[in-house]
Short mmCIF file of C-alpha atoms and ligand atoms in Angstrom, two decimals:
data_model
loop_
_atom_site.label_atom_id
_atom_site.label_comp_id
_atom_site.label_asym_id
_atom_site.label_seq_id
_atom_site.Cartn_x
_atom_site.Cartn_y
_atom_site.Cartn_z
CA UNK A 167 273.38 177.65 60.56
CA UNK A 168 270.75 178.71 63.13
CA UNK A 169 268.05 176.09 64.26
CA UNK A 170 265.01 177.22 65.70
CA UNK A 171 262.19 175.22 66.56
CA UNK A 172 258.74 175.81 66.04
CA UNK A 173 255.90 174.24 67.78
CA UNK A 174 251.77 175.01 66.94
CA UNK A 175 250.00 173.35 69.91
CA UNK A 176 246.24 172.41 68.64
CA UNK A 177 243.34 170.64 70.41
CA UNK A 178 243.85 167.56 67.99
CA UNK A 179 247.81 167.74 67.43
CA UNK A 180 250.60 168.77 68.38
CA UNK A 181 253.09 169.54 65.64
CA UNK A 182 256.77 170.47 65.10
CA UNK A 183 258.88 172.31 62.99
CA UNK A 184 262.82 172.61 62.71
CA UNK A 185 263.52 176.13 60.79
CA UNK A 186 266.27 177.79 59.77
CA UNK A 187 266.71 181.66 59.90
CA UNK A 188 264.96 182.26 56.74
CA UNK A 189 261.86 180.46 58.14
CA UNK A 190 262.84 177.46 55.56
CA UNK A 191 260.99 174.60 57.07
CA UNK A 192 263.65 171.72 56.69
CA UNK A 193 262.01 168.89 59.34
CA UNK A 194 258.68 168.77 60.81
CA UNK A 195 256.95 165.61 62.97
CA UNK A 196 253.54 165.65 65.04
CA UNK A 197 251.79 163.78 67.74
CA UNK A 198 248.22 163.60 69.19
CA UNK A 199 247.09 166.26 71.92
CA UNK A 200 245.56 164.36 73.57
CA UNK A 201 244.06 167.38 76.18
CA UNK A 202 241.37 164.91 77.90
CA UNK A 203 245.00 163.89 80.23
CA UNK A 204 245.14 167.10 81.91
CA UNK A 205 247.59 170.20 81.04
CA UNK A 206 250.53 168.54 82.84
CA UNK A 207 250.25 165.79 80.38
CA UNK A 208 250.07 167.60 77.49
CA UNK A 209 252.78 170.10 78.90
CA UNK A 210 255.01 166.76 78.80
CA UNK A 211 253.96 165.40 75.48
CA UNK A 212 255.34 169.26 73.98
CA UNK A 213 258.51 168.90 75.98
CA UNK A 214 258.73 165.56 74.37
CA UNK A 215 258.07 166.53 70.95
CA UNK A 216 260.65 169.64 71.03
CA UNK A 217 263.43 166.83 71.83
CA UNK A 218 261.76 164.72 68.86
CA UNK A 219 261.40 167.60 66.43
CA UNK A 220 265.33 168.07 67.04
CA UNK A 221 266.57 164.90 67.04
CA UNK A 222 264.31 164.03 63.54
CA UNK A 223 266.78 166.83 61.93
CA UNK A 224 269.62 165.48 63.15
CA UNK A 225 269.88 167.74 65.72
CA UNK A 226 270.02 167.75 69.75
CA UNK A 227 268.72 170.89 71.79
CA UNK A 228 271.63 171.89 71.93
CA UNK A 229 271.85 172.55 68.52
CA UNK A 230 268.85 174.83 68.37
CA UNK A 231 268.83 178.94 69.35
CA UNK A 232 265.50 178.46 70.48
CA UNK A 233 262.11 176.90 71.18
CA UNK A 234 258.74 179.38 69.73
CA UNK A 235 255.08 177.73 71.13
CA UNK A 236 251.53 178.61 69.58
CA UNK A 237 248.95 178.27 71.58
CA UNK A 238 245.45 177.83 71.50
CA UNK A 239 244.79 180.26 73.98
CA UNK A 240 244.71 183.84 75.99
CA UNK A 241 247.56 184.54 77.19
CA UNK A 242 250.63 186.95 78.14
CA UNK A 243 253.43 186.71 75.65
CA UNK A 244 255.88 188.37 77.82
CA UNK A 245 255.59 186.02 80.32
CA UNK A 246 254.53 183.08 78.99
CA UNK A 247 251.56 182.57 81.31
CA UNK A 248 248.41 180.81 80.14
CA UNK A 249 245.05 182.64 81.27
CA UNK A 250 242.70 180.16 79.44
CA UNK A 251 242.83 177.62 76.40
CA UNK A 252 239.48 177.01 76.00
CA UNK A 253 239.99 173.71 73.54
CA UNK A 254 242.27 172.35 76.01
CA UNK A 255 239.93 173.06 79.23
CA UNK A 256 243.17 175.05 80.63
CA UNK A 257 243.26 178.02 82.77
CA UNK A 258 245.82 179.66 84.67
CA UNK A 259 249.02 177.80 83.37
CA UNK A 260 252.52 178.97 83.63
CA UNK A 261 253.03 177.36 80.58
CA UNK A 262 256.76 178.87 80.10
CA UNK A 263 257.69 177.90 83.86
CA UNK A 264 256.68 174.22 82.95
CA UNK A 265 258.52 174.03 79.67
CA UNK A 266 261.99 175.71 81.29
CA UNK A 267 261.79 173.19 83.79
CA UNK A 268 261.27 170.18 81.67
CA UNK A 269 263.60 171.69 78.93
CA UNK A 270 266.43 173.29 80.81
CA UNK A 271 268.34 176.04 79.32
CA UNK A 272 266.75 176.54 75.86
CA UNK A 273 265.37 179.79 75.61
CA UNK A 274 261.23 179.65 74.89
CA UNK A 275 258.76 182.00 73.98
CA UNK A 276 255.01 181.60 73.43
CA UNK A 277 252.23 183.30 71.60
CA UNK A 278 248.64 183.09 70.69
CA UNK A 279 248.19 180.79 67.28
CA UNK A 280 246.52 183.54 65.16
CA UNK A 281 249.41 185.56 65.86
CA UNK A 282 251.70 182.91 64.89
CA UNK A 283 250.33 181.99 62.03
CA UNK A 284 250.27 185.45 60.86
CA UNK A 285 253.69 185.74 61.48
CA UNK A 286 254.74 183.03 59.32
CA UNK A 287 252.72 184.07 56.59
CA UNK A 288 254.16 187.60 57.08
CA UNK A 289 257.35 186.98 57.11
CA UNK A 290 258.05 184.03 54.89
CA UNK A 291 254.72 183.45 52.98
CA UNK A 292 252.22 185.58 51.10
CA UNK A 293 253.82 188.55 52.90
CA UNK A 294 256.99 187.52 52.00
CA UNK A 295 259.54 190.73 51.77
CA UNK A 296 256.98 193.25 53.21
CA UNK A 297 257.91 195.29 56.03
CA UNK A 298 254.05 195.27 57.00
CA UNK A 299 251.23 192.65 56.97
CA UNK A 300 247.80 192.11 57.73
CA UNK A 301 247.10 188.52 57.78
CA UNK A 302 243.54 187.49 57.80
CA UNK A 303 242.63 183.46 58.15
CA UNK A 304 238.71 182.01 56.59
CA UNK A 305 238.32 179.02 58.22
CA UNK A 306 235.76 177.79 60.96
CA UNK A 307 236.23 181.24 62.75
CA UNK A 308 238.09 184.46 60.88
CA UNK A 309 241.72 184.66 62.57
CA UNK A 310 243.67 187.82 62.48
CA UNK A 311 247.53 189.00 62.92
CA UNK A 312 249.15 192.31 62.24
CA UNK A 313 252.74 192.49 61.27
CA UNK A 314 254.76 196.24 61.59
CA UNK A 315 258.20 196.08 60.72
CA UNK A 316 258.52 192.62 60.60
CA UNK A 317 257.27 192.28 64.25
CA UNK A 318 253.62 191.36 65.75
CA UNK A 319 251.70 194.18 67.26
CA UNK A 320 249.72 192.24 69.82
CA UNK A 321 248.54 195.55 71.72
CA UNK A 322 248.02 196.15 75.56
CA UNK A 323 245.99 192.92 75.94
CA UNK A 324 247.11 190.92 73.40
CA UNK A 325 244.25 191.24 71.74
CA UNK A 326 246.05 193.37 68.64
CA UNK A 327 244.77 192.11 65.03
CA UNK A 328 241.65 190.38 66.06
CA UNK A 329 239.91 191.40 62.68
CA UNK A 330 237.33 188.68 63.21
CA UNK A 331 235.73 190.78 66.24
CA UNK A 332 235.30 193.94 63.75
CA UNK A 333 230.97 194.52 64.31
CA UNK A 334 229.96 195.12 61.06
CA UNK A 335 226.03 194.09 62.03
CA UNK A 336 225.16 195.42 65.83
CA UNK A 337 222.18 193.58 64.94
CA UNK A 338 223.62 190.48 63.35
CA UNK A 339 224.46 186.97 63.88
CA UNK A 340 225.46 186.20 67.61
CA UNK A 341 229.09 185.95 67.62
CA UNK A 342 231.28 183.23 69.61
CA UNK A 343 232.73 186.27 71.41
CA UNK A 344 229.50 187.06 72.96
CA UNK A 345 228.63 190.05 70.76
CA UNK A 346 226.45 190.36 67.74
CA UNK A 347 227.83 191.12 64.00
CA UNK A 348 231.16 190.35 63.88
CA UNK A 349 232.47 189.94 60.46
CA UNK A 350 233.27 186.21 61.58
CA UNK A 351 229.87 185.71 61.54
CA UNK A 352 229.46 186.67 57.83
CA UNK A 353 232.68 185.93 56.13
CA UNK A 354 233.93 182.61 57.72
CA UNK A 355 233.24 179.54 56.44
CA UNK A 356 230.90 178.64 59.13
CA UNK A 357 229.07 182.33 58.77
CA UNK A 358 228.80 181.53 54.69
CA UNK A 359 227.27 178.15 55.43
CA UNK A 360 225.04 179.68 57.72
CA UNK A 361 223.60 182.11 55.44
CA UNK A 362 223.35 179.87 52.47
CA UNK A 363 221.29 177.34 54.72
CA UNK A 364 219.10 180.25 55.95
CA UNK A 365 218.39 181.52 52.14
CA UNK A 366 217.43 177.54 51.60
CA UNK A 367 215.25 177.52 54.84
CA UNK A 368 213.50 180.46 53.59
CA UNK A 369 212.56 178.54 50.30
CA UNK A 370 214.42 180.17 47.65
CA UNK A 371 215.61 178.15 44.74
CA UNK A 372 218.99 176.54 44.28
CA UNK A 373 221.02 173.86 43.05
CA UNK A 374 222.82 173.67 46.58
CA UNK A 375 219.63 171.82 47.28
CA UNK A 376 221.29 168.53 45.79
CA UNK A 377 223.73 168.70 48.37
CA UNK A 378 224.26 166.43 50.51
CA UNK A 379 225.83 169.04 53.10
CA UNK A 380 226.82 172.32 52.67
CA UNK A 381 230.30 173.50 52.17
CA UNK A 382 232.00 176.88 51.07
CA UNK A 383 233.90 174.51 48.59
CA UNK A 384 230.24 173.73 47.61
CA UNK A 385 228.72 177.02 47.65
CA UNK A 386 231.48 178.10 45.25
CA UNK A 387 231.25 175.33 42.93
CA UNK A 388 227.42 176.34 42.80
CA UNK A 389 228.08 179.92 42.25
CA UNK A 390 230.56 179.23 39.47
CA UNK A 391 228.14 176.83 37.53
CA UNK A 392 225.49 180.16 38.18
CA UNK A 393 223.39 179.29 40.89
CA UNK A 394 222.12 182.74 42.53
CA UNK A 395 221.87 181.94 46.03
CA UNK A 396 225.13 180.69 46.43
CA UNK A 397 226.44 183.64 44.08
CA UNK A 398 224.49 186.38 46.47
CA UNK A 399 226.02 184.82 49.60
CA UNK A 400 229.47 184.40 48.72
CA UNK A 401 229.53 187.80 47.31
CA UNK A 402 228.04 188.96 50.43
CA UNK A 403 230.66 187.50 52.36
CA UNK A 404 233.72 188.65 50.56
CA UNK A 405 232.13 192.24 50.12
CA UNK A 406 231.51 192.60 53.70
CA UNK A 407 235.21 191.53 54.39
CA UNK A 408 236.30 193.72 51.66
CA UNK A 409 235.00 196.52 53.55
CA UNK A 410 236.76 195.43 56.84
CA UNK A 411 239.77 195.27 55.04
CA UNK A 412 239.02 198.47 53.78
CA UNK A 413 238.82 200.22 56.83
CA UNK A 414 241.63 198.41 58.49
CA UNK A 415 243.59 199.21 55.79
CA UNK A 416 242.96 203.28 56.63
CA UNK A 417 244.43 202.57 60.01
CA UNK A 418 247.42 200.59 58.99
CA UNK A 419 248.03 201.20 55.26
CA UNK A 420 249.72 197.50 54.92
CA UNK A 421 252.03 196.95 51.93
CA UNK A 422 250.27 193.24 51.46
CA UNK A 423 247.48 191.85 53.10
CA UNK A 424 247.35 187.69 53.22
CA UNK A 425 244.19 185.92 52.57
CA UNK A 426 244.45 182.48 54.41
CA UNK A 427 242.51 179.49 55.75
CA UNK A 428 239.95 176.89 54.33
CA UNK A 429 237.89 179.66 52.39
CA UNK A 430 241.26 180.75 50.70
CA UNK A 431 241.30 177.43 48.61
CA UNK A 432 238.78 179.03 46.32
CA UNK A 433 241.73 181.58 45.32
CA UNK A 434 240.77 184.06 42.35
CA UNK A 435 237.39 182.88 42.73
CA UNK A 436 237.52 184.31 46.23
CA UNK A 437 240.60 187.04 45.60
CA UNK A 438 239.44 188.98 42.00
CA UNK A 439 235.61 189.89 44.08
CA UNK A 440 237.55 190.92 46.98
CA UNK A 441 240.03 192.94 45.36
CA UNK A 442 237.29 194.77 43.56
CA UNK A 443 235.39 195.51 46.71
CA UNK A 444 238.20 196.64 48.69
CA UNK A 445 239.29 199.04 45.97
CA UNK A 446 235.41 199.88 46.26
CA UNK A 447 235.43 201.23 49.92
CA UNK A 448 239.57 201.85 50.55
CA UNK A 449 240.97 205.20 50.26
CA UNK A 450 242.45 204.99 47.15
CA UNK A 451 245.88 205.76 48.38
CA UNK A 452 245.57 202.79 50.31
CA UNK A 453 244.29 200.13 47.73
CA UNK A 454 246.94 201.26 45.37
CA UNK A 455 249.47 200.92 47.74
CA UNK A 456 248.38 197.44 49.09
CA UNK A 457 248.27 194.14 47.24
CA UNK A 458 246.25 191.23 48.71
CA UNK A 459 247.59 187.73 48.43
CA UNK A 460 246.56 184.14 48.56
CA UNK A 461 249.00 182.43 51.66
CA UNK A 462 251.03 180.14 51.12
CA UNK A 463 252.01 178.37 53.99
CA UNK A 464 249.07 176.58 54.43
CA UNK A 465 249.26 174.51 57.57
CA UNK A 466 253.04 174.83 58.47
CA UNK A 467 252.35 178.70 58.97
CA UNK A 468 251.70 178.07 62.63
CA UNK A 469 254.97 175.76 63.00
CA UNK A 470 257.01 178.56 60.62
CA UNK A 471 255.48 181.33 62.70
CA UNK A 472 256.26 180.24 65.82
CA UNK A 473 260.10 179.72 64.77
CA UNK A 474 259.82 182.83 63.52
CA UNK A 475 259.11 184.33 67.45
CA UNK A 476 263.10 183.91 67.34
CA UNK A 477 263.40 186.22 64.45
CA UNK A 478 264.58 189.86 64.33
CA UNK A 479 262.65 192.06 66.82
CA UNK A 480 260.10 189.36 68.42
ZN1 LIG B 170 232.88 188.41 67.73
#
């Protein structure tokens, strides 16, 4: 059988995967980051890991067709090269050059972690037997990955499927990116906290008053039980991405699009709403022809992803 190994480098942890050619996860092991030692010492630590990750199988690298690295970070997936990782305080890395000499002969190949992650939803979660994805991930900021024909489209930059950067409000929030609006502002879990705790600043009436801190897990326990501010915000936020989707989904017509990330625990509380307001603004072609799904890979979609670099056509 064919080995792969998959490796999603974070600024906390380090973790690794052993995957077979279906993308079936059968080992996986982690370590600390640890970037405050310096990029050569974390360079080590995820040559290190690669020889743990294959020897925890049962494996050697010898074994294994292949080495796939997420990274935190900008940077050129043809060649490997590292412009910045801002989490890790990197910048201009030859990451690949590192790992080949640490690592020898294995063959390695590196990508951005929203593209990973996408990938390993696409091919072996929520997408699962589509030829084309979008994958979208809720968490702290709103992570994006397009999947054609089974393979990433990362575009002339690699900035392909950044769905997060979509302005929907040229007068909005400020965005991390430096721009105002972007529908990471509004439908992340840090933009939904955000406008819940201005609606509470402003002095409206709610039950998420009794909390002790706000969370979306909060806001939709709130909303459930019939609290209006948290209702109005929530359905704000999945509206607004509903009509990202929407128009994404005129450019790309995906078979499935994957709902992922912290937000995505609230599943048909947070996928029946969004359904109905992508239907609302979609070409109707397109919402017939595209379901959206809850992932399912949940944290091992960066680890499966990145395996999956050594799949057909990436
Ligand atoms: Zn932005």
């Amino acid at each position: 059988m064919r080995h792969v190994i998959g490796i999603d480098v974070g600024g906390t942890k380090i973790k690794g995967a052993v995957v077979d050619g279906d993308g079936r996860l059968l080992y996986k092991t982690e370590r600390d980051t640890h970037p405050e030692l310096g990029a050569d010492a974390v360079i080590d630590r995820i040559a290190v890991l690669a020889r743990d990750t294959a020897i925890g199988a049962g494996l050697t690298l010898r074994d294994i067709a292949g080495l796939g690295i997420g990274m935190p970070a900008f940077l050129d997936a043809d060649t490997g090269y590292v412009e910045t990782a801002v989490n890790l305080g990197w910048q201009n890395v030859d990451l690949l050059a590192e790992l080949e000499q640490r690592l020898g002969a294995l063959p390695i190949r590196i990508d951005n972690d929203a593209n990973i992650a996408a990938l390993g939803e696409a091919r072996a979660g929520g997408g699962r037997g589509a030829r084309d994805a979008l994958c979208v991930t809720l968490g702290t900021g709103v992570g994006g990955g397009v999947v054609i024909d089974g393979q990433l489209v990362r575009g002339a930059s690699g900035m392909g499927g950044e769905i997060g950067h979509i302005t929907l409000d040229p007068q909005g929030r400020f965005c991390n990116c430096g721009r105002r609006g972007c529908l990471e502002t509004i439908s992340s879990a840090t933009g939904i906290v955000a406008a819940a705790e201005a609606r509470l600043a402003a002095g409206d009436l709610s039950s998420l008053r009794q909390e002790p801190a706000l969370s979306t897990r909060a806001l939709f326990d709130h909303a459930a039980k019939g609290d209006r501010v948290a209702s109005e915000v929530i359905g704000y936020a999945i509206d607004r991405l509903g009509f990202a989707l929407a128009n994404v989904g005129a450019t790309l017509n995906p078979a499935v699009i994957v709902i992922g990330g912290g937000v995505s625990q609230a599943g048909e509380a947070l996928l029946v709403p969004l359904q109905q307001a992508f239907e609302r603004y979609a070409l109707p072609r397109v919402s017939r022809g595209t379901a959206l799904r809850l992932a399912e890979l949940g944290n091992d979609a960066g680890v499966v992803g990145a395996a999956l670099l050594f799949g057909e056509g990436n």
